Short mmCIF file of C-alpha atoms in Angstrom, two decimals:
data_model
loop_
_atom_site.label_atom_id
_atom_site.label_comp_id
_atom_site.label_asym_id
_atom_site.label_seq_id
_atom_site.Cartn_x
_atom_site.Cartn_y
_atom_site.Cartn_z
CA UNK A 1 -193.19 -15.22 64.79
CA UNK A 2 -195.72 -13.05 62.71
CA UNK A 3 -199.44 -14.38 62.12
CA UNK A 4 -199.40 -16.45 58.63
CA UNK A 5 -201.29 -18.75 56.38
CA UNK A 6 -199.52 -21.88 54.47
CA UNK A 7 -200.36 -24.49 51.68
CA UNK A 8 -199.14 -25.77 48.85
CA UNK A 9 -201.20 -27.39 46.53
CA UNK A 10 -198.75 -29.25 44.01
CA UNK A 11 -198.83 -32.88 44.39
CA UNK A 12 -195.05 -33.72 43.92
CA UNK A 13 -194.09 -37.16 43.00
CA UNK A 14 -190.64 -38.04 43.66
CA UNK A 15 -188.36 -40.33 42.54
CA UNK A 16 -187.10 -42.71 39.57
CA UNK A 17 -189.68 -43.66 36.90
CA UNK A 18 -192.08 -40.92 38.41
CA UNK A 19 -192.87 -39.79 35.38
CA UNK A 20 -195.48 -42.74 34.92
CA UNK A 21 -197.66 -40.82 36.65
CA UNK A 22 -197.99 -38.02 34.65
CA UNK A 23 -200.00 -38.90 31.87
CA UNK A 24 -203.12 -40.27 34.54
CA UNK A 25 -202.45 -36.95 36.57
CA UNK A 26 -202.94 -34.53 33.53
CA UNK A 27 -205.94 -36.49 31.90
CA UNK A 28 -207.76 -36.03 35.69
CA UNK A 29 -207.54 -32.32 34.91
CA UNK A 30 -206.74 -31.39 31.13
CA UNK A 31 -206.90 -32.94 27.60
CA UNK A 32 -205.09 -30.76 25.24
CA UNK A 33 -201.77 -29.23 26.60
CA UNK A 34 -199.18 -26.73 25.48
CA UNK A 35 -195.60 -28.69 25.79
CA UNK A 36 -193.58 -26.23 26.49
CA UNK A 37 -189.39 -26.45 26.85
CA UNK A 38 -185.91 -24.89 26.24
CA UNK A 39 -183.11 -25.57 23.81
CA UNK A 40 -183.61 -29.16 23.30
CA UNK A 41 -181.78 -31.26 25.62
CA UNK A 42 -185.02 -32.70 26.99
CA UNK A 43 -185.34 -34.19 23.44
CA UNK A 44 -181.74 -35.68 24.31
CA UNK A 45 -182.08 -36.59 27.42
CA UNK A 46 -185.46 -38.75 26.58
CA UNK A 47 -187.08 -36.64 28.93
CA UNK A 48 -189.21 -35.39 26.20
CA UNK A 49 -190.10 -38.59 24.53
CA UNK A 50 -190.98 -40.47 28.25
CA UNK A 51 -193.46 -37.44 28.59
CA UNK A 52 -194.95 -37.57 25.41
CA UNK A 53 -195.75 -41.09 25.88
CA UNK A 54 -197.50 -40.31 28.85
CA UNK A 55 -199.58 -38.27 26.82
CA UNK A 56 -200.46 -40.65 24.48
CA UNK A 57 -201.10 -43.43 26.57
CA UNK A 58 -204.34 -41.22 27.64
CA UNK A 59 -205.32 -39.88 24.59
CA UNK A 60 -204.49 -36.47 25.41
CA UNK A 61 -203.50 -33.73 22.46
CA UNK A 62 -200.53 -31.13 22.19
CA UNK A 63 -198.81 -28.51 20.54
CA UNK A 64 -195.06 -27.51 21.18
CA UNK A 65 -193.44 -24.65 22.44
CA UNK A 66 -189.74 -24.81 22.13
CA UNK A 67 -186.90 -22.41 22.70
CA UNK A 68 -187.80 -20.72 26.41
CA UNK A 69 -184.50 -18.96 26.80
CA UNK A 70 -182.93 -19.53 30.35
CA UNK A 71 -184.12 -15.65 31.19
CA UNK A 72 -187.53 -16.50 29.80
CA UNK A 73 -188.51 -13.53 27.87
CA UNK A 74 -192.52 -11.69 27.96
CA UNK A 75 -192.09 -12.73 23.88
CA UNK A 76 -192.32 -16.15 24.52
CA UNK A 77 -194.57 -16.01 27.33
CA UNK A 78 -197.08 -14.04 24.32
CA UNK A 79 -196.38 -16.61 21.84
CA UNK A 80 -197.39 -19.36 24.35
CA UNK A 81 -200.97 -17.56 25.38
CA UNK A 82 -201.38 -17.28 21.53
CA UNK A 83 -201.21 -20.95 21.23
CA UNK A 84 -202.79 -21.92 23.78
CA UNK A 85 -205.25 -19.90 22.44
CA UNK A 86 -205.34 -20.97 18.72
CA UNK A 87 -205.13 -24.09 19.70
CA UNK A 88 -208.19 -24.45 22.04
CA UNK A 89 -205.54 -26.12 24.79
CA UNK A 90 -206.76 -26.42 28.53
CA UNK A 91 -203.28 -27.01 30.38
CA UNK A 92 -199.14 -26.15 30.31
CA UNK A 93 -197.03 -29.11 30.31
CA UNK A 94 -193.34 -27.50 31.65
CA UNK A 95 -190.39 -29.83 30.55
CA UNK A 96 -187.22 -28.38 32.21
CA UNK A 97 -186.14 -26.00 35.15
CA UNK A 98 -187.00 -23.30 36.34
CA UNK A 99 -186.87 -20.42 33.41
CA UNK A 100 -189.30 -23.35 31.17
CA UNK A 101 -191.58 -23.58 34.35
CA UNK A 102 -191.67 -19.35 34.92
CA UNK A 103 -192.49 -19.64 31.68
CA UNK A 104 -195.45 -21.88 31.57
CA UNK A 105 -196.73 -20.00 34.75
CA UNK A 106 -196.91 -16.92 32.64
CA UNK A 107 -198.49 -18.70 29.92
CA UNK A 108 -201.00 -20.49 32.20
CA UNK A 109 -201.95 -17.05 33.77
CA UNK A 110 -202.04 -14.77 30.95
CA UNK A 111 -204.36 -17.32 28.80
CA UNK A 112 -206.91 -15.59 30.96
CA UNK A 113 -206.13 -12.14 30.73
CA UNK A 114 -207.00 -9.76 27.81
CA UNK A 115 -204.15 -8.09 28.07
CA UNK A 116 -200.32 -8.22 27.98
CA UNK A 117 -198.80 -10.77 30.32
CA UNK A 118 -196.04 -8.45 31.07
CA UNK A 119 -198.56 -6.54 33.60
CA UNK A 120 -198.17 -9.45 35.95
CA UNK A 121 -194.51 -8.58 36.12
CA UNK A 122 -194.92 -5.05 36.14
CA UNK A 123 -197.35 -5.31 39.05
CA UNK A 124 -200.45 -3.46 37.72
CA UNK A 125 -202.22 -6.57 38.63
CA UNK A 126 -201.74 -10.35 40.44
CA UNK A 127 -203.19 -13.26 38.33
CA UNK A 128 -206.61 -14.81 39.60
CA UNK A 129 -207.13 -17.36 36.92
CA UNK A 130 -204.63 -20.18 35.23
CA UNK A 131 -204.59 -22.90 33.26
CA UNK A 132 -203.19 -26.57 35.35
CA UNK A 133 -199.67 -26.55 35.47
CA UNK A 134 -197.48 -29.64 35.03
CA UNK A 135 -193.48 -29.82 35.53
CA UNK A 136 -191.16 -32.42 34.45
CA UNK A 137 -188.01 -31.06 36.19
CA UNK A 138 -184.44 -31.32 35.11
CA UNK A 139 -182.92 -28.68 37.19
CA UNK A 140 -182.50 -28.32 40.24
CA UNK A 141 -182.08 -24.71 41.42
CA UNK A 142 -185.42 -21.96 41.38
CA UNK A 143 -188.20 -24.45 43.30
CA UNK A 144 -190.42 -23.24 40.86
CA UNK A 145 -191.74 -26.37 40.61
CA UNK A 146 -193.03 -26.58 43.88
CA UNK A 147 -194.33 -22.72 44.40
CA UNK A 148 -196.55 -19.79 42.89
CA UNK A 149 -193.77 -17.22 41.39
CA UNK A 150 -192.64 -16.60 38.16
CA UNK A 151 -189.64 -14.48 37.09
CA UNK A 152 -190.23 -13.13 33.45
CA UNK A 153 -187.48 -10.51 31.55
CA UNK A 154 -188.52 -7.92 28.79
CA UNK A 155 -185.25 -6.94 27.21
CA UNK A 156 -187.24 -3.71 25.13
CA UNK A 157 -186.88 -2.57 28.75
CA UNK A 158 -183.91 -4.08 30.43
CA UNK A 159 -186.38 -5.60 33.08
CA UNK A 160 -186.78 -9.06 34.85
CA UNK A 161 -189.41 -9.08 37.56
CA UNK A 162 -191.40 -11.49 38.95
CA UNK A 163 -195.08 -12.07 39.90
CA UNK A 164 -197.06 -14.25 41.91
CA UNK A 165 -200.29 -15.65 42.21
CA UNK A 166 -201.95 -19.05 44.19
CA UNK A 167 -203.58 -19.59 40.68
CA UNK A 168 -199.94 -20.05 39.68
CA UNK A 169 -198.79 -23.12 41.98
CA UNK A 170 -198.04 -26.06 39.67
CA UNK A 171 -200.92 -28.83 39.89
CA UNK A 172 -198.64 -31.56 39.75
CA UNK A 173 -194.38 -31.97 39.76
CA UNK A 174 -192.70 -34.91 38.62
CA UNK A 175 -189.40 -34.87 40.86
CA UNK A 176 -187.31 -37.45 39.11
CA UNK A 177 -183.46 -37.10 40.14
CA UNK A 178 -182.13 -38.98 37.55
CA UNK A 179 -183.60 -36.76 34.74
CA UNK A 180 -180.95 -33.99 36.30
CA UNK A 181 -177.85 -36.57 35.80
CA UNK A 182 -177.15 -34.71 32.34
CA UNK A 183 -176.96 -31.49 33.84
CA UNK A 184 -173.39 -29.90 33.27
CA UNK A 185 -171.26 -29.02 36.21
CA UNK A 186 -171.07 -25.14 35.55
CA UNK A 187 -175.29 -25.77 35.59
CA UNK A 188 -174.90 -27.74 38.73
CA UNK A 189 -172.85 -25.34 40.68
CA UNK A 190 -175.27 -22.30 39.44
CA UNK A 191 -178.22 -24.22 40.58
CA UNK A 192 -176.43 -24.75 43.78
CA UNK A 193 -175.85 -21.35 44.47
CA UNK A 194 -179.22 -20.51 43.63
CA UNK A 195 -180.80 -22.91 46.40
CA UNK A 196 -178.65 -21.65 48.64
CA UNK A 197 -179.24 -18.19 48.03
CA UNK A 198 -183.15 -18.38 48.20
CA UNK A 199 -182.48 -20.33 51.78
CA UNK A 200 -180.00 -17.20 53.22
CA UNK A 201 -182.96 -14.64 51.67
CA UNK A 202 -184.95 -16.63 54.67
CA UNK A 203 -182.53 -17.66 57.06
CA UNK A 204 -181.25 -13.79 57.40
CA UNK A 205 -184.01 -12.02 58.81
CA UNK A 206 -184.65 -9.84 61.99
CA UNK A 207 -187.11 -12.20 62.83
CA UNK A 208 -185.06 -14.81 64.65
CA UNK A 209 -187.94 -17.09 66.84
CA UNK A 210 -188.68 -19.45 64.57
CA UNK A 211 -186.76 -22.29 65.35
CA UNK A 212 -188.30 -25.24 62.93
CA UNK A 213 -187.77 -22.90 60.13
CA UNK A 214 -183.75 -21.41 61.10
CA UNK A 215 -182.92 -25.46 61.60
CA UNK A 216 -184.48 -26.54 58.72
CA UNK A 217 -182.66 -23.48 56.72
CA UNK A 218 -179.54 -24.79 58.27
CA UNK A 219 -179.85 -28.44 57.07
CA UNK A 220 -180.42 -27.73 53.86
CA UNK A 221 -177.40 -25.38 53.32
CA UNK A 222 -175.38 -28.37 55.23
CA UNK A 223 -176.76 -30.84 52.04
CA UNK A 224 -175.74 -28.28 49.34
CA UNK A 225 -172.24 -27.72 50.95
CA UNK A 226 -172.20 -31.63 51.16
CA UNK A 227 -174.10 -32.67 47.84
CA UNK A 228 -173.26 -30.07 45.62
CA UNK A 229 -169.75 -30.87 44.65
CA UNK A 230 -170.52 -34.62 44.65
CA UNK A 231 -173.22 -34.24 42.11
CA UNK A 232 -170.49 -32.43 40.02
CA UNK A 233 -167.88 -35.13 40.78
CA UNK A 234 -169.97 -37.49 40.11
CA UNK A 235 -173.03 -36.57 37.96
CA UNK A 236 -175.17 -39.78 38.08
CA UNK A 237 -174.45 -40.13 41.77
CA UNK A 238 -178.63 -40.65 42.58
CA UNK A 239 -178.33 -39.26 47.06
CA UNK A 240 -176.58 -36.14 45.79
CA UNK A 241 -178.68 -35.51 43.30
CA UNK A 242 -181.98 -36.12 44.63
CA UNK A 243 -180.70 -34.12 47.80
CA UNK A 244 -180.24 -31.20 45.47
CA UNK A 245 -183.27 -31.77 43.86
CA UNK A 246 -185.65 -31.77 47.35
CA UNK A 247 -183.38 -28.99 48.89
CA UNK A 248 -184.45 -26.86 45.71
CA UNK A 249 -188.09 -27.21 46.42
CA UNK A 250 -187.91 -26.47 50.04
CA UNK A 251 -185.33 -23.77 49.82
CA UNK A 252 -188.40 -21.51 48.29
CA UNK A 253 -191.62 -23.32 48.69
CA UNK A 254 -192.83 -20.41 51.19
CA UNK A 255 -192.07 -22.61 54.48
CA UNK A 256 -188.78 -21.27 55.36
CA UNK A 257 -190.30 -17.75 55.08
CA UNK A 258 -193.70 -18.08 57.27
CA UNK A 259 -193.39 -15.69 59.92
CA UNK A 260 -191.12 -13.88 59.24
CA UNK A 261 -190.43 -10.55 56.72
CA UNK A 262 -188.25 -11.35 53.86
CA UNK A 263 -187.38 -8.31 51.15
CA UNK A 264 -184.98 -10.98 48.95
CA UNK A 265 -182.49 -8.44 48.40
CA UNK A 266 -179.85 -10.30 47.09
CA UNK A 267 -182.52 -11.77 44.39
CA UNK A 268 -183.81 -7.92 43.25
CA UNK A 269 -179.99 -6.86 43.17
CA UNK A 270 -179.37 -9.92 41.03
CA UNK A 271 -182.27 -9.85 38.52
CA UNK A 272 -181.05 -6.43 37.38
CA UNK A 273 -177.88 -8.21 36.79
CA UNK A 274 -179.28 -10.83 34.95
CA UNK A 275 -181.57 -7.69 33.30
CA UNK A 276 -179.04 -5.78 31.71
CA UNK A 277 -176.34 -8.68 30.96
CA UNK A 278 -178.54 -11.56 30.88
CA UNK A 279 -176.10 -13.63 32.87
CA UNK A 280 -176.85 -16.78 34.57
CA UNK A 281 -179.05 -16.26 37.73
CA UNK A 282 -177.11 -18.42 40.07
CA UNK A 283 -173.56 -17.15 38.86
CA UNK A 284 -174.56 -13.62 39.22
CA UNK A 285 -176.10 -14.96 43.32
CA UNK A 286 -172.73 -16.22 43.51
CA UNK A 287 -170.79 -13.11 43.54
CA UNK A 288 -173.20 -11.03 45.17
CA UNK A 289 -173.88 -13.28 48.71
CA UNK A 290 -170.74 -12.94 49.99
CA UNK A 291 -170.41 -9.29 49.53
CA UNK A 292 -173.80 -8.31 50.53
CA UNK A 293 -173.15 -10.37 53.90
CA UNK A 294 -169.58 -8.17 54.41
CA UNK A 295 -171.59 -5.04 53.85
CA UNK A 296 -174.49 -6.05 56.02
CA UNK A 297 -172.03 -7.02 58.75
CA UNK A 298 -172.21 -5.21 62.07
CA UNK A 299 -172.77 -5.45 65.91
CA UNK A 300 -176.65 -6.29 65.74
CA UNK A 301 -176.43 -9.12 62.53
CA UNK A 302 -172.95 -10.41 63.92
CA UNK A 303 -174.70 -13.16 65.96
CA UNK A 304 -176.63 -14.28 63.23
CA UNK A 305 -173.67 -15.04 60.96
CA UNK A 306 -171.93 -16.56 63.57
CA UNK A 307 -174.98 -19.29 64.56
CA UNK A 308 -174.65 -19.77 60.81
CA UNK A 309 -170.82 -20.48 60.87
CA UNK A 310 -171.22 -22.82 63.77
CA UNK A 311 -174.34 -24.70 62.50
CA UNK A 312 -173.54 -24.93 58.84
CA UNK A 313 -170.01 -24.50 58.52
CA UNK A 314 -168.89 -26.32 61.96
CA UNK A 315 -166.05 -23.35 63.19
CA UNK A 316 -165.60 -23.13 66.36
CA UNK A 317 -168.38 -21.71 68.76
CA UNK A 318 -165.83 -20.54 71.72
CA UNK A 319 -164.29 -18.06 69.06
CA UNK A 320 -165.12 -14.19 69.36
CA UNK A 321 -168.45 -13.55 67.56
CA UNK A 322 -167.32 -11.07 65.02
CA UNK A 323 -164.36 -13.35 64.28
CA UNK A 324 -166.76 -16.42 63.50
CA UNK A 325 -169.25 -14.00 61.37
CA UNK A 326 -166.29 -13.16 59.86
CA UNK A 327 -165.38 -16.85 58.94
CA UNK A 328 -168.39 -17.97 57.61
CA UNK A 329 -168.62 -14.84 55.36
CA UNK A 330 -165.61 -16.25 54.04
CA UNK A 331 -166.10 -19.60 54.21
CA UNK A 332 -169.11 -18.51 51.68
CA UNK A 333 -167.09 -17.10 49.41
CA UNK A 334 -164.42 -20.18 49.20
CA UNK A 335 -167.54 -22.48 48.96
CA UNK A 336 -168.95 -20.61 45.63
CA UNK A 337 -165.19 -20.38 44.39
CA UNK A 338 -164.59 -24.09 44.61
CA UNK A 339 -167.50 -24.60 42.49
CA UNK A 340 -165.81 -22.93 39.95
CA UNK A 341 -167.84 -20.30 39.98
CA UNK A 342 -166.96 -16.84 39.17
CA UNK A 343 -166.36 -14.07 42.35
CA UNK A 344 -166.39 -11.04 40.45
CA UNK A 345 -168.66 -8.95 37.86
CA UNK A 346 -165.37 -7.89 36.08
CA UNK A 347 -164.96 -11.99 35.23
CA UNK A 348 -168.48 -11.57 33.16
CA UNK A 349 -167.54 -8.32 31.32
CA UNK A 350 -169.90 -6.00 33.75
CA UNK A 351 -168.56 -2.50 34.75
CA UNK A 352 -169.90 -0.10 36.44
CA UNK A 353 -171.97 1.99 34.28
CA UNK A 354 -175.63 1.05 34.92
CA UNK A 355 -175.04 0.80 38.92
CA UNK A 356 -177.29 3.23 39.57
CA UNK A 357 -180.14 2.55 37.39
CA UNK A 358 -179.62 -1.13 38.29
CA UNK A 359 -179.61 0.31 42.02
CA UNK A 360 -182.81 2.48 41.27
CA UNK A 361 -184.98 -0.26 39.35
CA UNK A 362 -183.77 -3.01 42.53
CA UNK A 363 -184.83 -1.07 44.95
CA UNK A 364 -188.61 -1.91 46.53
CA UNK A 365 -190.21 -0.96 50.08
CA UNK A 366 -189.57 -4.48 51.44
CA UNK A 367 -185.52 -3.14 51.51
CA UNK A 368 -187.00 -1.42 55.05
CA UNK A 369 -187.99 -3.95 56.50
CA UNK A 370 -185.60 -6.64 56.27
CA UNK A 371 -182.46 -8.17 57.88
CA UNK A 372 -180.53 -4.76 57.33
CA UNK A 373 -182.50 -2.01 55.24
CA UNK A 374 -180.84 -1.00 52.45
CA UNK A 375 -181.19 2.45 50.16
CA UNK A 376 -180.47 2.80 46.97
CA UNK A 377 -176.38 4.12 47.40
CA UNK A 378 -176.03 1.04 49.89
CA UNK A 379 -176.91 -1.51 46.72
CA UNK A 380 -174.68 0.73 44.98
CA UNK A 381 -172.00 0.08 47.11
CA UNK A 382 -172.44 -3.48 46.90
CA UNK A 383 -172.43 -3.87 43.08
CA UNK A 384 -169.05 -2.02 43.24
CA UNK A 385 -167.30 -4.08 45.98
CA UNK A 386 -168.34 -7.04 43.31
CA UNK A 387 -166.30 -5.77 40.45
#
């Protein structure tokens, strides 16, 4: 294992009627907060009304920000620092998943920063300063609630990318699993994906010594492949969805990763997906795992995917090693199928014609130095084996 440093500083509080917490928590550290939210379903759900009476209960102010689209956009992000702004607010109050939270991170950093927000994501510069950061989840999928990045898209340039920053760590998450009951199942399966994606970006590594991290990875792919279709059988069933909802934390709270170099190539492939044809994040994860773990696939990563198909999966250790890598590859793919969830590009209406660009714009220096390095024609190559 590589030198590292760890901590989180979100205080998470977990569990039914959590959210009476929330209004003592945010008058400890702010008194007039930006509300911020997506199409409306936390004004449905009550999740939006049991917040709001938290914040009047302590006497603390707010203005709205509705509409975050699930690929937040750099527009809203601006509208939000203009607000926050006009509005002489001192804190981001994120009711949602993960696109509302990305958002209020970018919001909460750029209310800071004289210039455009979108330089976070375009890397000219990593945020140092942000307003207090407060998430009401009702999704579980990015972990956003319970680490520093934030993915942001600018459509005037067919770009999502993400940026990071310890300023950007929520202050406090309210982790309430019944608040996700409402979630469809085509949500629920996406989200599932999506966890399990971010925990194969860290599991799949040529780092392969640290063995706290590998077995935790393990165990929490074992609760998605065991929770995830329960808590779309059954969508109040409380375990599976407050497994889902801790697995989503940990999948990409930076623990899994310590140690160890991680390039999340699957994620930069995906965001230019989600980019050009603002798909869903986790659908567009879906297709892409299974074919990026065929192409990777050789004599020196054939182990790995066979400790995975023994330790998640449960197929049988005495078979031949390329034959079990082989198996769970598959075993992937029927997984993300029986969730209903599509297994090719074509499905969504996306050809071929921006590969390359898509390729191009993925492509970062961490592809070197990863589980298998990857150029620009290989990510090619694995867009078209996804059609």
């Amino acid at each position: 294992m590589k030198n590292f440093t760890y901590s989180i500083p979100t205080v998470v509080h977990f569990g039914e009627g959590q959210i009476k917490k929330l209004g003592g928590e945010i008058a400890a550290r702010a008194s007039r907060v930006l509300v911020v939210y997506g199409g409306g379903s936390v004004k449905r759900n009550g999740v939006f009304d049991a917040a709001i009476a938290q914040l009047k209960s302590r006497g603390i102010q707010w203005a709205e920000l509705p509409g975050v689209e699930p690929n937040p956009r750099v527009a809203t992000v601006r509208e939000g620092v203009r607000l926050c702004r006009e509005e002489g607010l001192d804190g981001v109050l994120a009711l949602g998943g993960g696109s509302v939270i990305d958002c209020a991170k970018g919001v909460a950093a750029g209310f800071y920063y004289e210039g455009d927000p979108w330089d976070f994501s375009a890397k000219k510069l990593t945020p140092e300063r942000a307003l207090p950061i407060f998430t009401v989840l009702t999704m579980a999928a990015t972990g956003s609630e319970m680490d520093e990045i934030a993915v942001i898209s600018n459509p005037e340039t067919n770009e999502k990318e993400s940026f990071s920053g310890p300023c950007c760590y929520p202050a406090v998450s309210i982790l309430d699993p019944t608040y996700t009951y409402s979630v469809p199942a085509s949500q629920t399966a996406a989200g599932t994906a999506d966890i399990m994606s971010h925990t194969f970006e860290n599991y799949f590594s040529p780092i392969e010594t640290n063995y706290l991290a590998d077995h935790l990875a393990e165990a929490i792919l074992r609760s998605c492949i065991q929770y995830g279709p329960k808590a779309i059988q059954t969508p109040n069933d409380y375990e599976a969805r407050a497994n889902l909802m801790w697995n989503a934390s940990w999948a990409i709270n930076g623990f899994l990763k310590q140690g160890k170099p991680v390039a999340w190539s699957v994620h930069r492939m995906e965001h230019e997906l989600s980019a050009f044809y603002d798909i869903t994040h986790g659908v567009g994860l879906a297709i892409l795992t299974p074919n990026w773990m065929r192409y990777v696939l050789n004599e020196k990563t054939e182990g790995r995917f066979a400790r995975y198909g023994t330790a998640v999966w449960g197929l049988d250790a005495s078979l031949p090693t390329r034959e079990l890598a082989q198996a769970a590859i598959q075993k992937t793919r029927e997984f993300f199928t029986s969730l209903e969830l599509p297994s090719t590009l074509a499905e969504l209406g996306i050809g071929p014609e921006y590969f390359e660009e898509m390729a191009r714009k993925a492509r970062t220096g961490s592809f070197d130095k990863t589980f298998v390095p990857l150029s620009a024609e290989d990510i090619v190559n694995i867009y078209q084996m996804s059609l």
